[in-house]
Coordinates of C-alpha atoms in Angstrom, one line a residue:
Chain O
M1 CA -21.7 7.8 29.4
V2 CA -23.4 4.3 28.9
L3 CA -21.7 1.4 30.6
H4 CA -21.2 -1.4 28.1
D5 CA -20.8 -5.1 28.3
L6 CA -18.0 -6.1 26.0
D7 CA -19.9 -8.9 24.5
T8 CA -22.8 -6.7 23.4
F9 CA -20.5 -3.9 22.2
S10 CA -18.3 -6.3 20.3
K11 CA -21.2 -8.1 18.5
K12 CA -22.7 -4.7 17.6
Y13 CA -19.6 -3.2 16.1
K14 CA -18.3 -6.3 14.5
Q15 CA -21.6 -6.7 12.6
L16 CA -21.2 -2.9 11.6
L17 CA -17.8 -3.5 10.5
D18 CA -18.4 -6.7 8.5
R19 CA -21.2 -4.9 6.6
E20 CA -19.0 -1.9 5.9
L21 CA -16.0 -4.0 4.7
K22 CA -18.2 -5.7 2.2
H23 CA -19.9 -2.6 1.1
L24 CA -16.6 -0.7 0.6
V25 CA -15.3 -3.5 -1.6
E26 CA -18.5 -3.9 -3.5
E27 CA -18.7 -0.2 -4.5
L28 CA -15.3 -0.4 -6.3
N29 CA -15.5 0.0 -10.0
A30 CA -13.0 -2.9 -10.7
P31 CA -12.7 -6.3 -12.3
S32 CA -15.0 -8.6 -10.3
I33 CA -12.3 -11.2 -9.7
I34 CA -10.1 -8.9 -7.6
K35 CA -13.2 -7.8 -5.6
E36 CA -14.2 -11.4 -4.9
S37 CA -10.6 -12.1 -3.8
M38 CA -10.5 -9.1 -1.5
I39 CA -13.9 -10.0 0.0
Y40 CA -13.0 -13.6 0.4
S41 CA -10.2 -12.8 2.8
L42 CA -12.1 -10.0 4.6
E43 CA -14.9 -12.4 5.3
A44 CA -12.5 -15.2 6.5
G45 CA -13.4 -14.0 10.0
G46 CA -10.9 -13.6 12.8
K47 CA -11.1 -11.8 16.1
R48 CA -11.4 -8.3 14.7
I49 CA -9.3 -7.3 17.6
R50 CA -7.9 -4.2 15.8
P51 CA -11.2 -2.8 15.0
L52 CA -12.6 -3.6 18.5
L53 CA -9.6 -1.7 20.2
L54 CA -10.4 1.3 18.0
F55 CA -14.1 1.3 18.7
A56 CA -13.4 0.8 22.5
T57 CA -10.9 3.6 22.5
L58 CA -13.5 6.0 21.1
D59 CA -15.9 4.9 23.6
A60 CA -13.4 5.4 26.4
F61 CA -13.4 9.1 25.4
G62 CA -17.3 9.2 25.4
A63 CA -17.1 9.6 21.6
A64 CA -19.4 7.7 19.1
P65 CA -17.6 4.4 18.0
E66 CA -19.4 4.8 14.6
N67 CA -17.0 7.7 14.0
G68 CA -14.2 5.2 13.8
L69 CA -16.0 2.9 11.3
A70 CA -13.9 3.9 8.3
A71 CA -10.7 3.8 10.2
A72 CA -11.6 0.4 11.7
A73 CA -12.2 -1.0 8.2
A74 CA -8.9 0.5 7.0
V75 CA -6.9 -1.3 9.7
E76 CA -8.7 -4.5 9.1
M77 CA -7.8 -4.2 5.4
I78 CA -4.2 -3.7 6.2
H79 CA -4.3 -6.7 8.6
T80 CA -6.1 -8.8 6.0
Y81 CA -3.6 -7.9 3.2
S82 CA -0.7 -8.8 5.5
L83 CA -2.2 -12.3 6.0
I84 CA -2.8 -12.8 2.2
H85 CA 0.8 -12.0 1.5
D86 CA 2.2 -13.9 4.5
D87 CA 0.3 -17.0 3.3
L88 CA 1.8 -16.9 -0.2
P89 CA 4.0 -19.8 -1.3
S90 CA 7.1 -17.5 -1.4
M91 CA 6.4 -16.5 2.2
D92 CA 4.9 -18.9 4.7
N93 CA 3.3 -21.1 2.1
D94 CA 0.2 -21.8 4.1
D95 CA -2.7 -23.6 2.4
L96 CA -5.3 -23.0 5.3
R97 CA -6.2 -20.2 7.5
R98 CA -8.9 -20.7 10.2
G99 CA -9.8 -24.0 8.4
K100 CA -10.5 -22.3 5.1
P101 CA -8.3 -22.4 2.0
T102 CA -6.0 -19.3 1.8
N103 CA -6.6 -16.7 -0.8
H104 CA -3.9 -18.0 -3.2
K105 CA -5.3 -21.6 -3.0
V106 CA -8.7 -20.2 -4.2
F107 CA -7.7 -17.3 -6.7
G108 CA -4.0 -18.2 -7.5
D109 CA -0.8 -16.6 -6.5
A110 CA -1.1 -13.7 -8.8
I111 CA -4.6 -12.5 -8.0
A112 CA -3.8 -13.0 -4.2
T113 CA -0.7 -10.8 -4.5
L114 CA -2.8 -8.1 -6.3
A115 CA -5.7 -8.4 -3.8
G116 CA -3.3 -7.8 -1.0
D117 CA -1.9 -4.8 -3.0
A118 CA -5.4 -3.4 -3.5
L119 CA -6.5 -3.8 0.0
L120 CA -3.3 -1.9 1.2
T121 CA -3.9 0.9 -1.3
Y122 CA -7.7 1.1 -0.5
S123 CA -7.1 1.4 3.2
F124 CA -5.6 4.9 2.7
E125 CA -8.5 6.0 0.6
V126 CA -10.9 4.5 3.2
I127 CA -9.7 6.8 5.9
N128 CA -11.0 9.8 4.0
K129 CA -14.5 8.2 4.5
I130 CA -14.4 9.2 8.1
P131 CA -17.3 11.8 8.3
N132 CA -16.0 15.4 7.9
D133 CA -17.8 16.6 11.0
A134 CA -15.9 13.8 13.0
A135 CA -12.5 14.6 11.7
A136 CA -10.9 17.7 10.1
P137 CA -8.6 17.1 7.1
S138 CA -5.4 17.5 9.4
V139 CA -6.8 14.8 11.7
K140 CA -7.5 12.4 8.8
L141 CA -3.9 13.2 7.5
N142 CA -2.6 12.4 10.9
V143 CA -4.4 9.1 11.1
I144 CA -3.1 8.2 7.6
I145 CA 0.6 9.0 8.5
E146 CA 0.3 6.9 11.7
M147 CA -1.2 4.0 9.7
A148 CA 1.6 4.0 7.1
K149 CA 4.2 4.1 9.8
A150 CA 2.6 1.2 11.6
A151 CA 2.2 -0.9 8.5
G152 CA 5.5 -0.2 6.6
A153 CA 9.1 -0.9 6.7
E154 CA 9.4 0.8 10.2
G155 CA 6.4 -1.3 11.5
M156 CA 4.7 -4.5 10.3
V157 CA 6.7 -5.1 7.2
G158 CA 9.9 -4.7 9.1
G159 CA 8.7 -7.0 11.7
Q160 CA 7.8 -9.6 8.9
V161 CA 11.4 -9.2 7.5
A162 CA 12.9 -9.8 10.9
D163 CA 10.7 -12.8 11.5
M164 CA 11.8 -14.4 8.2
E165 CA 15.5 -13.6 8.9
G166 CA 15.2 -15.2 12.4
E167 CA 13.7 -18.4 11.2
E168 CA 15.5 -21.5 12.1
K169 CA 17.9 -19.7 14.5
T170 CA 17.6 -19.2 18.2
L171 CA 16.7 -15.6 19.0
T172 CA 17.6 -13.5 21.9
L173 CA 14.7 -12.2 23.9
E174 CA 15.5 -8.7 22.4
E175 CA 15.3 -10.1 18.8
L176 CA 12.1 -11.7 19.6
E177 CA 10.5 -8.6 21.1
Y178 CA 11.7 -6.6 18.0
I179 CA 9.8 -9.0 15.9
H180 CA 6.5 -9.0 17.9
I181 CA 6.5 -5.3 18.6
H182 CA 6.8 -4.7 14.9
K183 CA 5.0 -7.5 13.2
T184 CA 1.8 -7.4 15.3
G185 CA 2.4 -4.7 17.9
K186 CA 2.6 -1.6 15.7
L187 CA -0.7 -2.2 14.1
L188 CA -2.5 -3.0 17.4
R189 CA -1.0 0.2 18.7
F190 CA -2.2 2.2 15.7
S191 CA -5.7 1.0 16.4
V192 CA -5.7 2.5 19.9
L193 CA -3.9 5.6 18.6
A194 CA -6.5 6.1 15.8
G195 CA -9.3 6.0 18.2
A196 CA -7.5 8.6 20.4
I197 CA -6.6 10.9 17.5
L198 CA -10.2 10.8 16.3
A199 CA -11.4 11.5 19.8
G200 CA -9.1 14.5 20.2
A201 CA -6.9 13.1 22.8
S202 CA -4.4 15.1 24.7
Q203 CA -0.7 14.4 24.2
S204 CA -0.4 12.8 27.6
Q205 CA -3.5 10.6 26.9
I206 CA -1.9 9.6 23.5
D207 CA 1.3 8.7 25.3
N208 CA -0.4 6.6 27.9
L209 CA -2.6 4.9 25.5
S210 CA 0.4 4.1 23.2
Q211 CA 2.1 2.5 26.1
F212 CA -1.0 0.6 27.0
A213 CA -1.2 -0.8 23.4
H214 CA 2.5 -1.6 23.5
H215 CA 2.1 -3.9 26.6
L216 CA -1.2 -5.3 25.4
G217 CA 0.5 -6.3 22.2
L218 CA 3.3 -8.1 23.9
A219 CA 0.9 -9.8 26.3
F220 CA -1.1 -10.9 23.3
Q221 CA 1.9 -12.5 21.7
I222 CA 3.2 -14.1 24.8
Q223 CA -0.2 -15.7 25.3
D224 CA -0.1 -16.8 21.7
D225 CA 3.1 -18.6 22.4
I226 CA 1.9 -20.2 25.7
L227 CA -1.3 -21.5 23.9
D228 CA 0.8 -23.1 21.3
L229 CA 2.4 -25.2 24.1
T230 CA -0.6 -25.7 26.5
G231 CA -3.7 -24.9 24.4
N232 CA -6.5 -27.1 23.0
Q233 CA -6.2 -27.9 19.3
Q234 CA -9.8 -27.7 18.8
M235 CA -10.1 -24.3 20.5
L236 CA -7.2 -23.0 18.7
G237 CA -8.2 -24.3 15.3
K238 CA -4.5 -25.2 14.6
P239 CA -2.2 -27.9 15.8
V240 CA -0.7 -27.4 19.3
G241 CA 3.2 -27.4 19.4
S242 CA 3.6 -26.2 15.9
D243 CA 6.1 -23.4 17.1
T244 CA 8.4 -26.2 18.6
A245 CA 7.9 -28.4 15.4
N246 CA 8.8 -25.3 13.2
H247 CA 11.9 -24.4 15.4
K248 CA 10.3 -21.1 16.0
S249 CA 11.8 -19.0 18.9
T250 CA 9.0 -18.4 21.5
Y251 CA 8.7 -16.8 25.0
P252 CA 8.2 -20.1 26.8
Q253 CA 11.4 -21.5 25.1
L254 CA 13.4 -18.5 26.2
L255 CA 12.0 -17.8 29.5
S256 CA 10.5 -21.4 30.5
L257 CA 6.6 -21.6 30.7
D258 CA 6.6 -20.1 34.2
G259 CA 8.8 -17.3 33.1
A260 CA 6.5 -16.6 30.1
Q261 CA 3.4 -16.7 32.4
A262 CA 5.1 -14.1 34.7
A263 CA 6.1 -11.9 31.7
L264 CA 2.5 -12.0 30.6
Q265 CA 1.2 -11.0 34.0
K266 CA 3.8 -8.2 34.0
H267 CA 2.7 -6.8 30.7
I268 CA -1.1 -6.9 31.7
V269 CA -0.3 -5.1 34.9
Q270 CA 1.7 -2.4 33.0
A271 CA -1.0 -2.2 30.4
K272 CA -3.7 -1.5 32.9
G273 CA -1.5 1.0 34.9
Y274 CA -1.0 3.1 31.7
L275 CA -4.9 2.9 31.2
A276 CA -5.5 4.2 34.7
E277 CA -3.3 7.2 34.0
T278 CA -5.6 8.4 31.1
G279 CA -8.4 9.3 33.4
L280 CA -11.0 7.9 30.9
N281 CA -13.8 5.5 31.3
T282 CA -11.8 2.5 30.2
N283 CA -13.9 -0.4 31.3
L284 CA -14.2 -1.9 27.7
L285 CA -10.4 -1.6 27.2
L286 CA -9.9 -3.2 30.6
E287 CA -12.2 -6.1 29.6
I288 CA -10.4 -6.5 26.3
T289 CA -7.0 -6.6 28.3
D290 CA -8.4 -9.4 30.5
L291 CA -9.6 -11.3 27.5
V292 CA -6.2 -11.3 26.0
A293 CA -4.6 -12.5 29.2
T294 CA -7.1 -15.4 29.8
R295 CA -8.1 -16.3 26.1
N296 CA -7.9 -19.9 25.2
H297 CA -7.9 -19.4 21.3
Chain P
M1 CA 8.4 32.8 -15.6
V2 CA 11.6 31.3 -16.8
L3 CA 11.7 29.5 -20.1
H4 CA 13.2 26.0 -19.7
D5 CA 14.8 23.6 -22.0
L6 CA 13.4 20.2 -21.2
D7 CA 16.9 18.5 -21.2
T8 CA 18.2 20.9 -18.7
F9 CA 15.0 20.9 -16.6
S10 CA 14.9 17.0 -16.7
K11 CA 18.4 16.5 -15.7
K12 CA 18.2 18.8 -12.8
Y13 CA 15.0 17.3 -11.3
K14 CA 15.9 13.8 -12.0
Q15 CA 19.1 14.2 -10.1
L16 CA 17.2 15.9 -7.2
L17 CA 14.7 13.1 -7.3
D18 CA 17.3 10.2 -7.4
R19 CA 18.9 11.8 -4.2
E20 CA 15.7 12.2 -2.5
L21 CA 14.5 8.5 -3.2
K22 CA 17.7 7.3 -1.7
H23 CA 17.5 9.6 1.3
L24 CA 14.0 8.7 2.0
V25 CA 14.7 5.0 2.2
E26 CA 18.0 5.4 4.0
E27 CA 16.4 7.3 6.9
L28 CA 13.9 4.5 7.6
N29 CA 14.6 2.6 10.8
A30 CA 14.2 -0.8 9.3
P31 CA 16.0 -4.1 8.7
S32 CA 18.9 -3.3 6.2
I33 CA 17.9 -6.1 3.8
I34 CA 14.5 -4.5 3.0
K35 CA 16.1 -1.0 2.6
E36 CA 18.7 -2.5 0.2
S37 CA 16.0 -4.2 -1.7
M38 CA 13.9 -1.0 -2.0
I39 CA 16.8 1.1 -3.0
Y40 CA 18.0 -1.5 -5.6
S41 CA 14.8 -1.2 -7.5
L42 CA 14.5 2.6 -7.0
E43 CA 18.0 3.0 -8.5
A44 CA 17.4 0.6 -11.5
G45 CA 16.7 3.7 -13.5
G46 CA 13.9 4.3 -15.9
K47 CA 12.7 7.4 -17.6
R48 CA 11.2 8.9 -14.4
I49 CA 8.4 10.1 -16.7
R50 CA 5.9 10.3 -13.8
P51 CA 8.1 12.7 -11.6
L52 CA 9.0 14.6 -14.7
L53 CA 5.2 15.2 -15.5
L54 CA 4.6 16.3 -12.0
F55 CA 7.5 18.7 -11.9
A56 CA 6.7 20.1 -15.5
T57 CA 3.0 20.7 -14.4
L58 CA 4.1 22.7 -11.4
D59 CA 6.3 24.6 -13.7
A60 CA 3.4 25.3 -15.9
F61 CA 1.7 27.1 -13.2
G62 CA 4.8 29.2 -12.2
A63 CA 5.2 27.1 -9.1
A64 CA 8.4 25.8 -7.8
P65 CA 8.9 22.2 -9.0
E66 CA 10.8 21.6 -5.7
N67 CA 7.5 21.7 -3.9
G68 CA 6.6 18.5 -5.7
L69 CA 9.7 16.5 -4.7
A70 CA 7.9 14.4 -2.1
A71 CA 5.0 13.8 -4.3
A72 CA 7.3 12.9 -7.2
A73 CA 9.2 10.5 -4.9
A74 CA 5.9 8.9 -3.8
V75 CA 4.6 8.3 -7.3
E76 CA 8.0 6.7 -8.4
M77 CA 7.8 4.5 -5.3
I78 CA 4.4 3.2 -6.5
H79 CA 5.6 2.7 -9.9
T80 CA 8.6 0.8 -8.7
Y81 CA 6.5 -1.3 -6.3
S82 CA 4.4 -2.2 -9.2
L83 CA 7.2 -3.3 -11.3
I84 CA 8.7 -5.5 -8.5
H85 CA 5.4 -7.2 -8.0
D86 CA 4.8 -7.7 -11.7
D87 CA 8.1 -9.3 -12.2
L88 CA 7.6 -12.0 -9.5
P89 CA 7.5 -15.6 -10.7
S90 CA 3.7 -15.8 -9.9
M91 CA 3.1 -12.7 -12.1
D92 CA 5.1 -12.1 -15.3
N93 CA 8.1 -14.1 -14.1
D94 CA 10.8 -11.7 -15.4
D95 CA 14.4 -12.2 -14.6
L96 CA 15.6 -9.1 -16.2
R97 CA 14.5 -5.4 -16.2
R98 CA 16.5 -2.9 -18.2
G99 CA 19.3 -5.4 -18.4
K100 CA 19.6 -5.9 -14.6
P101 CA 18.4 -8.9 -12.6
T102 CA 14.9 -8.2 -11.3
N103 CA 14.4 -7.6 -7.6
H104 CA 13.4 -11.2 -6.6
K105 CA 16.4 -12.7 -8.6
V106 CA 18.6 -10.7 -6.2
F107 CA 16.7 -10.7 -3.0
G108 CA 14.4 -13.6 -3.3
D109 CA 10.6 -13.7 -3.8
A110 CA 9.7 -13.0 -0.2
I111 CA 11.8 -10.0 0.4
A112 CA 10.8 -8.6 -3.2
T113 CA 7.2 -9.1 -2.2
L114 CA 7.9 -7.1 1.1
A115 CA 9.9 -4.4 -0.5
G116 CA 7.0 -3.8 -2.9
D117 CA 4.6 -3.7 0.0
A118 CA 7.0 -1.3 1.9
L119 CA 7.3 1.0 -1.1
L120 CA 3.5 1.3 -1.5
T121 CA 3.0 1.9 2.1
Y122 CA 5.8 4.4 2.4
S123 CA 4.6 6.5 -0.6
F124 CA 1.5 7.6 1.5
E125 CA 3.7 8.7 4.3
V126 CA 6.1 10.5 1.9
I127 CA 3.2 12.8 0.7
N128 CA 3.3 14.3 4.1
K129 CA 6.8 15.5 3.5
I130 CA 5.6 18.1 1.1
P131 CA 6.5 21.3 2.9
N132 CA 3.6 22.8 5.0
D133 CA 3.9 26.2 3.4
A134 CA 3.5 24.5 0.1
A135 CA 0.4 22.4 0.9
A136 CA -2.2 22.6 3.6
P137 CA -3.4 19.3 5.3
S138 CA -6.4 19.2 3.1
V139 CA -4.4 19.6 0.0
K140 CA -2.1 16.8 1.1
L141 CA -5.1 14.6 1.9
N142 CA -6.5 15.3 -1.6
V143 CA -3.3 14.2 -3.2
I144 CA -3.2 11.0 -1.0
I145 CA -6.8 10.1 -2.0
E146 CA -6.1 10.7 -5.7
M147 CA -2.9 8.6 -5.4
A148 CA -4.8 5.8 -3.8
K149 CA -7.5 5.8 -6.4
A150 CA -4.9 5.9 -9.3
A151 CA -2.9 3.0 -7.8
G152 CA -5.6 0.8 -6.5
A153 CA -8.3 -1.7 -7.7
E154 CA -10.0 1.1 -9.6
G155 CA -6.7 2.1 -11.2
M156 CA -3.3 0.5 -11.7
V157 CA -4.1 -2.9 -9.9
G158 CA -7.4 -3.1 -11.7
G159 CA -5.6 -2.6 -15.0
Q160 CA -3.0 -5.4 -14.1
V161 CA -5.8 -7.8 -13.3
A162 CA -7.5 -7.0 -16.6
D163 CA -4.2 -7.5 -18.4
M164 CA -3.7 -10.9 -16.8
E165 CA -7.2 -11.9 -17.6
G166 CA -6.8 -10.9 -21.2
E167 CA -3.5 -12.8 -21.8
E168 CA -3.6 -15.4 -24.6
K169 CA -6.9 -14.0 -25.9
T170 CA -7.6 -11.5 -28.7
L171 CA -9.0 -8.3 -27.1
T172 CA -11.3 -5.9 -28.5
L173 CA -10.1 -2.3 -28.7
E174 CA -12.2 -1.4 -25.9
E175 CA -10.7 -4.0 -23.7
L176 CA -7.2 -3.0 -24.7
E177 CA -7.9 0.6 -23.8
Y178 CA -9.3 -0.4 -20.4
I179 CA -6.1 -2.2 -19.6
H180 CA -3.8 0.7 -20.7
I181 CA -6.0 3.5 -19.2
H182 CA -5.8 1.6 -15.9
K183 CA -2.5 -0.1 -15.9
T184 CA -0.4 2.9 -16.9
G185 CA -2.7 5.7 -17.7
K186 CA -4.2 6.3 -14.1
L187 CA -0.8 6.7 -12.5
L188 CA 0.5 9.0 -15.4
R189 CA -2.7 11.0 -15.0
F190 CA -2.2 11.3 -11.2
S191 CA 1.3 12.6 -11.7
V192 CA -0.1 15.7 -13.7
L193 CA -3.1 15.9 -11.2
A194 CA -0.8 16.1 -8.2
G195 CA 1.2 19.0 -9.8
A196 CA -2.1 20.7 -10.6
I197 CA -3.5 20.2 -7.0
L198 CA -0.2 21.3 -5.4
A199 CA -0.3 24.4 -7.7
G200 CA -3.8 25.4 -6.6
A201 CA -5.3 24.7 -10.0
S202 CA -8.9 25.8 -10.9
Q203 CA -11.4 23.0 -11.5
S204 CA -11.5 23.6 -15.3
Q205 CA -7.6 23.5 -15.3
I206 CA -7.7 20.2 -13.5
D207 CA -10.3 18.8 -15.9
N208 CA -8.2 19.9 -18.9
L209 CA -5.0 18.6 -17.6
S210 CA -6.7 15.4 -16.6
Q211 CA -7.8 15.0 -20.2
F212 CA -4.4 16.0 -21.4
A213 CA -2.8 13.3 -19.3
H214 CA -5.3 10.6 -20.4
H215 CA -4.5 11.2 -24.1
L216 CA -0.8 11.3 -23.3
G217 CA -1.0 8.0 -21.5
L218 CA -2.7 6.4 -24.5
A219 CA -0.2 7.8 -26.9
F220 CA 2.6 6.6 -24.8
Q221 CA 1.2 3.1 -24.8
I222 CA 0.4 3.0 -28.6
Q223 CA 4.0 4.1 -29.3
D224 CA 5.2 1.4 -27.0
D225 CA 3.2 -1.1 -29.1
I226 CA 4.6 0.4 -32.3
L227 CA 8.2 0.3 -31.0
D228 CA 7.9 -3.4 -30.3
L229 CA 7.0 -4.0 -34.0
T230 CA 9.4 -1.4 -35.6
G231 CA 11.9 -0.5 -32.9
N232 CA 15.7 -1.1 -32.6
Q233 CA 16.5 -3.9 -30.1
Q234 CA 19.6 -2.1 -28.9
M235 CA 17.7 1.3 -28.3
L236 CA 14.8 -0.5 -26.5
G237 CA 17.0 -2.6 -24.3
K238 CA 14.5 -5.5 -24.9
P239 CA 13.9 -7.9 -27.9
V240 CA 11.7 -6.4 -30.7
G241 CA 8.6 -8.5 -31.4
S242 CA 8.1 -9.8 -27.9
D243 CA 4.4 -8.8 -27.9
T244 CA 3.8 -10.9 -31.1
A245 CA 5.8 -13.8 -29.6
N246 CA 3.8 -13.5 -26.2
H247 CA 0.5 -13.3 -28.2
K248 CA -0.2 -10.0 -26.6
S249 CA -3.0 -7.9 -28.0
T250 CA -1.5 -4.5 -29.3
Y251 CA -2.8 -1.4 -31.2
P252 CA -0.9 -2.4 -34.5
Q253 CA -2.4 -5.8 -34.3
L254 CA -6.0 -4.5 -33.9
L255 CA -5.7 -1.3 -36.0
S256 CA -2.8 -2.3 -38.5
L257 CA 0.4 -0.3 -38.2
D258 CA -0.9 2.6 -40.2
G259 CA -4.0 2.7 -38.0
A260 CA -2.0 2.7 -34.8
Q261 CA 0.2 5.6 -36.1
A262 CA -2.9 7.5 -36.9
A263 CA -4.4 6.8 -33.5
L264 CA -1.1 8.0 -31.9
Q265 CA -1.3 11.2 -33.8
K266 CA -4.9 11.7 -32.9
H267 CA -4.1 11.3 -29.2
I268 CA -1.1 13.7 -29.5
V269 CA -3.3 16.3 -31.2
Q270 CA -6.0 16.0 -28.4
A271 CA -3.5 16.1 -25.6
K272 CA -2.1 19.3 -27.0
G273 CA -5.6 20.6 -27.5
Y274 CA -6.4 20.2 -23.9
L275 CA -3.0 21.7 -22.9
A276 CA -4.0 24.8 -24.8
E277 CA -7.2 25.1 -23.0
T278 CA -5.4 25.6 -19.7
G279 CA -4.0 29.1 -20.4
L280 CA -0.8 28.0 -18.7
N281 CA 2.8 28.2 -19.9
T282 CA 2.9 24.6 -21.0
N283 CA 6.1 24.5 -23.2
L284 CA 7.7 21.7 -21.0
L285 CA 4.6 19.7 -21.0
L286 CA 4.4 20.1 -24.8
E287 CA 8.0 19.0 -25.2
I288 CA 7.2 15.9 -23.2
T289 CA 4.2 15.3 -25.4
D290 CA 6.3 15.5 -28.5
L291 CA 9.0 13.3 -27.0
V292 CA 6.3 10.6 -26.2
A293 CA 5.2 10.7 -29.8
T294 CA 8.6 10.4 -31.3
R295 CA 10.7 8.4 -28.8
N296 CA 12.6 5.4 -30.0
H297 CA 13.0 3.7 -26.6

């Protein structure tokens, strides 16, 4: 077991992932415009937090993170498709993401819709590219089923629907948590779960890691809301206070800023508690958890 | 081996499928609006030609068509998602489908987009609902991979992109065939393939059935084009001559009406030839083939 520094680990596997994402789309025998559109959004950057969680989970088991490369690419494709569709004029109607024109501003609404569809569809095929000696068919099937659950109506899509239905009204804390647990939490949780499944985790390890990811996801979202109030516009790459301007329900609004900060700490402590229960070498996952709690963008 | 009448067979399994589709969505733990939107389009009817091909292929092997119920539901979900997205204002902008308002006219563009996403995602989870004694994990995985290929950038989505790119220009016969083989052909072919895989077909049977489905798909599309010129508006449920009005490239336009009818017959003969090579009891598949060649709607 090698002890890793998160920075080094993250750089290494981000690079591997970026190359793999581009390669996977380039090898498709498909009209070039759809491949360009898919690659455009895959390369738009982002924290790659989902792949990183998957790689770090494999590392916690002492398994080779490389074995998770295909699954990491798949989850990033799903995340990317969701951003493309969310940005469409009929949804959030966003022209910019991370300072770059959104997919439909470059390729048009129709190609953007289809690029999202293609990324989502491809993600399921990509799971099969996990090396056969790293995962039996039943394991790959298990990963696919968990991914579909996390991404679909019972997961991310359901969260997006609830988010849209909740717009312009004041939500209860319960409603706000439903949205976050589904819209972002389920796919974050899947990333950890996929690593655990590929590493051959025991049921109790899966349960603990699942709880870890649940609390990490909520902490991530609370910090997002806090940064929207207190952050630095340049660091965030988006205007501060946009939630308030858009009448979005947030944790600080429902709990006060102090209350939100206390809730954040509570979820971080719980996340770390569940990690400790796994009996694994979780230093990378712990570093990621601290990063989530203290990030400024 | 029981000899079936296609009418009786079709009624029985359509009913089973319709019930299963509704049940599968109803059991989702998701916001009710997305479930309503998914069910609305699944219940909009249609010929259910893909499920029927899947059931009839299983029957050809003497296998229980019921074993294909989940796969049939999955392929119909994918077909339905593609119709919902195709009808969106940013795509074909259709207000009506089979005489009923399209999904986005009832639920709005955002929910329609998400209902399509949810159906596509769910289809992969649904494959796992094939009974375990009817398909080992490796078989289910195989079905999932073939479904993703048929539906994605190398299949249906790629065909849709090519179709959009070809609008308002005169296509070559090769370009027209590319569109049809991908936009509709790949998913029809998958339906037959899924039945064959579930029935434990040999490689040569899979090859022959794949060729059968390829020619059947082209015949289906040529007859579609012919009906648009010569059909009865009331039978078709859509205006005759809409392809000409929309400047769409069609087989009759490229080959003349006589030439299109000859091409249709050629593909029907080829389809039947490949069926004969399988050594299976293919009377239902033959009946479906004749139906495609002679249908008037």
